[in-house]
């Protein structure tokens, strides 16, 4: 069968996102978001995330027409659910601490909206379009899935370079590396569960817990033994767990779903 390239759709997706970011940057330069209290700033960011969700859904509906799987069809899914359940337990424990000064209940909508948008964009839209561009419309090959996972995760990671506007280079580079490994893990959750819901839930819960621990504002990261150890453990977990979820034997069981994903 003739190979069908979808690279132009990848560029449409990224172009639409960058256009939105451009208009937000213009608004910031005009001082529309300056002198906001932290609570107002968080709600503003939440509203912007909701707007870009609607915007990208419309782009997908009219131009990309990419099927996104929301139905949870989890069979023998202990490995998929385990990290999500563990984070959910941590989340429930954190919100039960009503007397804590670090209870950021007001930021809940922000990681919820941001987590959904980033999963919709990078796993829902970019991953299948990149896979279709690499693999074509023939039977999906494992090596092509790994390439698509890597490139979609790399794009996800590089989007974090926008944070250079509010934080230093070292902090941003560490964040980009972390996002690359996390992106591989989120992609493996999507492929393994055949649904975007598990990756979205893990993403949202992780972002919320990070805000609960560190606050909603970006902070400078000191490069020391503890930081390197933490990033190393996270890297091993994300990449190791991803291999458990989407090794070649597991991907064989998802071949029909992957083929349907890129041939819809």
Coordinates of C-alpha atoms in Angstrom, one line a residue:
X1 CA 0.0 0.0 0.0
X2 CA 1.2 3.5 -0.7
X3 CA 2.8 5.2 2.2
X4 CA 0.7 8.1 3.6
X5 CA 2.7 10.9 5.1
X6 CA 1.2 13.0 7.8
X7 CA 4.1 15.3 8.5
X8 CA 2.2 18.3 7.3
X9 CA -0.4 17.6 9.9
X10 CA 2.3 17.5 12.6
X11 CA 3.3 20.9 11.4
X12 CA -0.3 22.1 11.4
X13 CA -0.6 21.0 15.0
X14 CA 2.6 22.6 16.2
X15 CA 2.0 25.7 14.1
X16 CA -1.5 26.2 15.7
X17 CA 0.0 25.7 19.2
X18 CA 2.8 28.2 18.5
X19 CA 0.4 30.7 17.1
X20 CA -1.6 30.6 20.3
X21 CA 1.6 31.1 22.3
X22 CA 2.5 34.0 20.1
X23 CA -0.7 35.9 20.9
X24 CA -0.3 35.2 24.6
X25 CA 3.3 36.6 24.5
X26 CA 2.0 39.7 22.7
X27 CA -0.6 40.1 25.4
X28 CA 2.1 39.8 28.1
X29 CA 4.3 42.4 26.4
X30 CA 1.4 44.8 26.5
X31 CA 1.2 44.2 30.3
X32 CA -2.2 42.6 30.3
X33 CA -1.1 40.0 32.8
X34 CA 1.2 42.1 35.0
X35 CA 0.7 42.8 38.7
X36 CA -1.6 39.8 39.2
X37 CA -1.9 38.2 42.7
X38 CA -0.8 34.6 42.7
X39 CA -4.4 33.4 43.0
X40 CA -5.5 35.5 40.0
X41 CA -2.4 34.4 38.0
X42 CA -3.3 30.7 38.6
X43 CA -6.9 31.3 37.5
X44 CA -5.7 33.2 34.4
X45 CA -3.4 30.3 33.5
X46 CA -6.3 27.9 34.0
X47 CA -8.5 30.0 31.7
X48 CA -5.8 30.1 29.0
X49 CA -5.4 26.3 29.3
X50 CA -9.1 25.8 28.8
X51 CA -9.1 28.2 25.8
X52 CA -6.2 26.3 24.1
X53 CA -8.0 23.0 24.8
X54 CA -11.1 24.3 22.9
X55 CA -8.8 25.8 20.2
X56 CA -6.9 22.5 19.6
X57 CA -10.1 20.5 19.6
X58 CA -11.5 22.7 16.8
X59 CA -8.2 22.4 14.9
X60 CA -8.5 18.6 15.2
X61 CA -12.1 18.5 14.2
X62 CA -11.7 20.6 11.1
X63 CA -8.2 19.9 9.9
X64 CA -6.5 16.9 11.5
X65 CA -9.4 14.6 12.2
X66 CA -7.4 12.3 14.5
X67 CA -9.3 9.7 16.5
X68 CA -8.5 9.9 20.2
X69 CA -9.3 7.0 22.4
X70 CA -11.1 7.7 25.7
X71 CA -12.7 4.3 26.3
X72 CA -10.7 2.4 29.0
X73 CA -10.3 -1.1 27.7
X74 CA -7.9 -2.4 30.2
X75 CA -7.2 -6.1 30.2
X76 CA -4.7 -7.5 32.6
X77 CA -3.9 -3.9 33.4
X78 CA -2.3 -4.1 36.9
X79 CA 0.9 -2.5 35.5
X80 CA -1.1 0.4 34.0
X81 CA -3.2 1.1 37.0
X82 CA -0.6 0.7 39.7
X83 CA 1.3 4.1 39.3
X84 CA -2.0 5.9 38.8
X85 CA -3.5 4.4 42.0
X86 CA -0.4 5.2 44.0
X87 CA -0.5 8.9 42.9
X88 CA -4.2 9.0 43.6
X89 CA -3.6 7.8 47.2
X90 CA -1.0 10.5 47.6
X91 CA -3.4 13.1 46.1
X92 CA -6.2 12.1 48.6
X93 CA -3.7 12.2 51.5
X94 CA -2.6 15.7 50.5
X95 CA -6.1 17.3 50.1
X96 CA -7.1 15.8 53.5
X97 CA -4.5 18.0 55.2
X98 CA -6.9 21.0 55.4
X99 CA -4.9 22.6 58.2
X100 CA -1.7 22.8 56.2
X101 CA -0.4 26.1 54.9
X102 CA 0.6 24.4 51.7
X103 CA -2.9 23.2 50.8
X104 CA -3.2 24.5 47.2
X105 CA -6.8 23.6 46.7
X106 CA -7.2 26.7 44.5
X107 CA -4.7 25.5 42.0
X108 CA -6.6 22.2 41.3
X109 CA -8.1 23.4 38.0
X110 CA -4.7 24.4 36.6
X111 CA -3.0 21.0 36.6
X112 CA -6.4 19.5 35.6
X113 CA -6.6 21.7 32.5
X114 CA -2.9 21.6 31.7
X115 CA -2.6 17.9 32.1
X116 CA -5.5 17.3 29.8
X117 CA -4.2 19.7 27.2
X118 CA -0.7 18.3 27.1
X119 CA -2.0 14.8 26.8
X120 CA -4.5 15.8 24.1
X121 CA -1.8 17.5 22.2
X122 CA 1.3 15.3 22.6
X123 CA -0.3 11.8 23.0
X124 CA -3.7 12.3 21.4
X125 CA -2.6 14.2 18.3
X126 CA 1.1 14.2 17.8
X127 CA 1.9 10.5 18.6
X128 CA -0.4 8.9 16.1
X129 CA 0.4 11.5 13.4
X130 CA 4.1 10.9 13.8
X131 CA 3.6 7.2 13.8
X132 CA 1.5 7.4 10.6
X133 CA 4.3 9.5 9.0
X134 CA 7.0 7.0 9.9
X135 CA 5.1 3.8 9.5
X136 CA 2.7 4.6 6.7
X137 CA -0.6 2.8 6.5
X138 CA 0.9 -0.7 6.5
X139 CA 0.9 -3.0 9.5
X140 CA 2.4 -1.2 12.5
X141 CA 6.0 -2.2 13.3
X142 CA 7.4 -2.0 16.9
X143 CA 10.5 0.0 15.9
X144 CA 8.2 2.6 14.4
X145 CA 6.1 2.8 17.5
X146 CA 9.3 3.5 19.6
X147 CA 10.4 6.2 17.1
X148 CA 7.0 7.8 17.3
X149 CA 7.0 7.7 21.1
X150 CA 10.5 9.2 21.2
X151 CA 9.8 12.1 18.8
X152 CA 6.4 13.0 20.3
X153 CA 8.1 12.9 23.7
X154 CA 10.9 15.1 22.4
X155 CA 8.5 17.7 21.2
X156 CA 6.7 17.5 24.5
X157 CA 10.0 18.1 26.3
X158 CA 11.1 21.0 24.0
X159 CA 7.8 22.8 24.7
X160 CA 9.2 23.3 28.2
X161 CA 11.9 25.6 26.8
X162 CA 9.1 28.3 26.9
X163 CA 9.7 28.3 30.6
X164 CA 13.0 30.1 30.0
X165 CA 10.9 33.3 30.1
X166 CA 10.4 32.8 33.9
X167 CA 13.3 30.6 35.1
X168 CA 17.0 30.0 34.6
X169 CA 18.6 27.7 31.9
X170 CA 19.8 25.0 34.3
X171 CA 16.4 24.6 35.8
X172 CA 14.8 24.5 32.4
X173 CA 17.2 21.9 31.0
X174 CA 16.6 19.6 33.9
X175 CA 12.8 20.1 33.4
X176 CA 13.2 19.3 29.7
X177 CA 15.1 16.1 30.4
X178 CA 12.5 15.1 33.0
X179 CA 9.6 15.9 30.6
X180 CA 11.3 13.8 27.9
X181 CA 11.4 10.7 30.1
X182 CA 7.9 11.4 31.5
X183 CA 6.6 11.8 27.9
X184 CA 7.8 8.3 27.1
X185 CA 6.0 7.0 30.1
X186 CA 2.8 8.9 29.3
X187 CA 2.9 7.5 25.8
X188 CA 3.4 4.0 27.1
X189 CA 0.3 4.4 29.3
X190 CA -1.7 5.5 26.3
X191 CA -0.6 2.7 24.1
X192 CA -0.8 0.0 26.7
X193 CA -4.2 1.0 28.0
X194 CA -5.6 2.0 24.6
X195 CA -7.0 5.1 26.3
X196 CA -5.7 8.6 27.0
X197 CA -7.4 8.6 30.5
X198 CA -4.6 6.8 32.5
X199 CA -1.9 9.1 31.1
X200 CA -4.0 12.2 31.7
X201 CA -4.8 11.1 35.3
X202 CA -1.1 10.4 36.1
X203 CA -0.1 13.7 34.5
X204 CA -2.7 15.7 36.4
X205 CA -2.0 14.0 39.8
X206 CA 1.8 14.4 39.4
X207 CA 1.5 18.1 38.5
X208 CA -0.8 18.8 41.4
X209 CA 1.4 17.0 43.9
X210 CA 4.4 19.0 42.5
X211 CA 2.5 22.2 43.1
X212 CA 1.4 21.1 46.5
X213 CA 5.1 20.5 47.4
X214 CA 6.8 23.4 45.7
X215 CA 4.0 25.9 45.1
X216 CA 2.4 27.0 41.9
X217 CA 5.3 29.3 40.9
X218 CA 8.5 28.2 39.1
X219 CA 11.5 27.8 41.4
X220 CA 15.2 27.7 40.8
X221 CA 16.6 24.2 41.1
X222 CA 20.0 23.7 42.7
X223 CA 22.2 21.2 41.0
X224 CA 23.4 19.0 43.8
X225 CA 23.6 15.3 44.8
X226 CA 20.0 15.2 45.9
X227 CA 18.8 16.7 42.6
X228 CA 20.9 14.4 40.5
X229 CA 19.7 11.4 42.5
X230 CA 16.1 12.4 42.2
X231 CA 16.3 12.9 38.5
X232 CA 18.2 9.6 38.0
X233 CA 15.6 7.6 40.0
X234 CA 12.8 9.3 38.0
X235 CA 14.6 8.5 34.7
X236 CA 15.0 4.8 35.6
X237 CA 11.4 4.6 36.7
X238 CA 9.9 6.2 33.7
X239 CA 12.0 4.4 31.1
X240 CA 12.0 1.1 32.9
X241 CA 8.3 1.1 33.5
X242 CA 7.7 2.1 29.9
X243 CA 9.6 -0.9 28.7
X244 CA 7.4 -3.2 30.8
X245 CA 4.3 -1.7 29.3
X246 CA 5.3 -1.5 25.6
X247 CA 8.0 -4.1 24.9
X248 CA 7.7 -6.0 21.7
X249 CA 5.5 -8.7 23.1
X250 CA 3.1 -6.2 24.6
X251 CA 3.0 -4.2 21.4
X252 CA 1.9 -7.3 19.4
X253 CA -1.3 -7.2 21.4
X254 CA -1.9 -3.6 20.5
X255 CA -1.2 -3.9 16.8
X256 CA -4.9 -3.8 15.8
X257 CA -5.6 -0.8 18.0
X258 CA -2.5 1.1 16.7
X259 CA -3.4 0.3 13.1
X260 CA -6.9 1.6 13.7
X261 CA -5.5 4.7 15.4
X262 CA -3.4 5.8 12.4
X263 CA -5.9 4.6 9.7
X264 CA -9.1 6.3 10.9

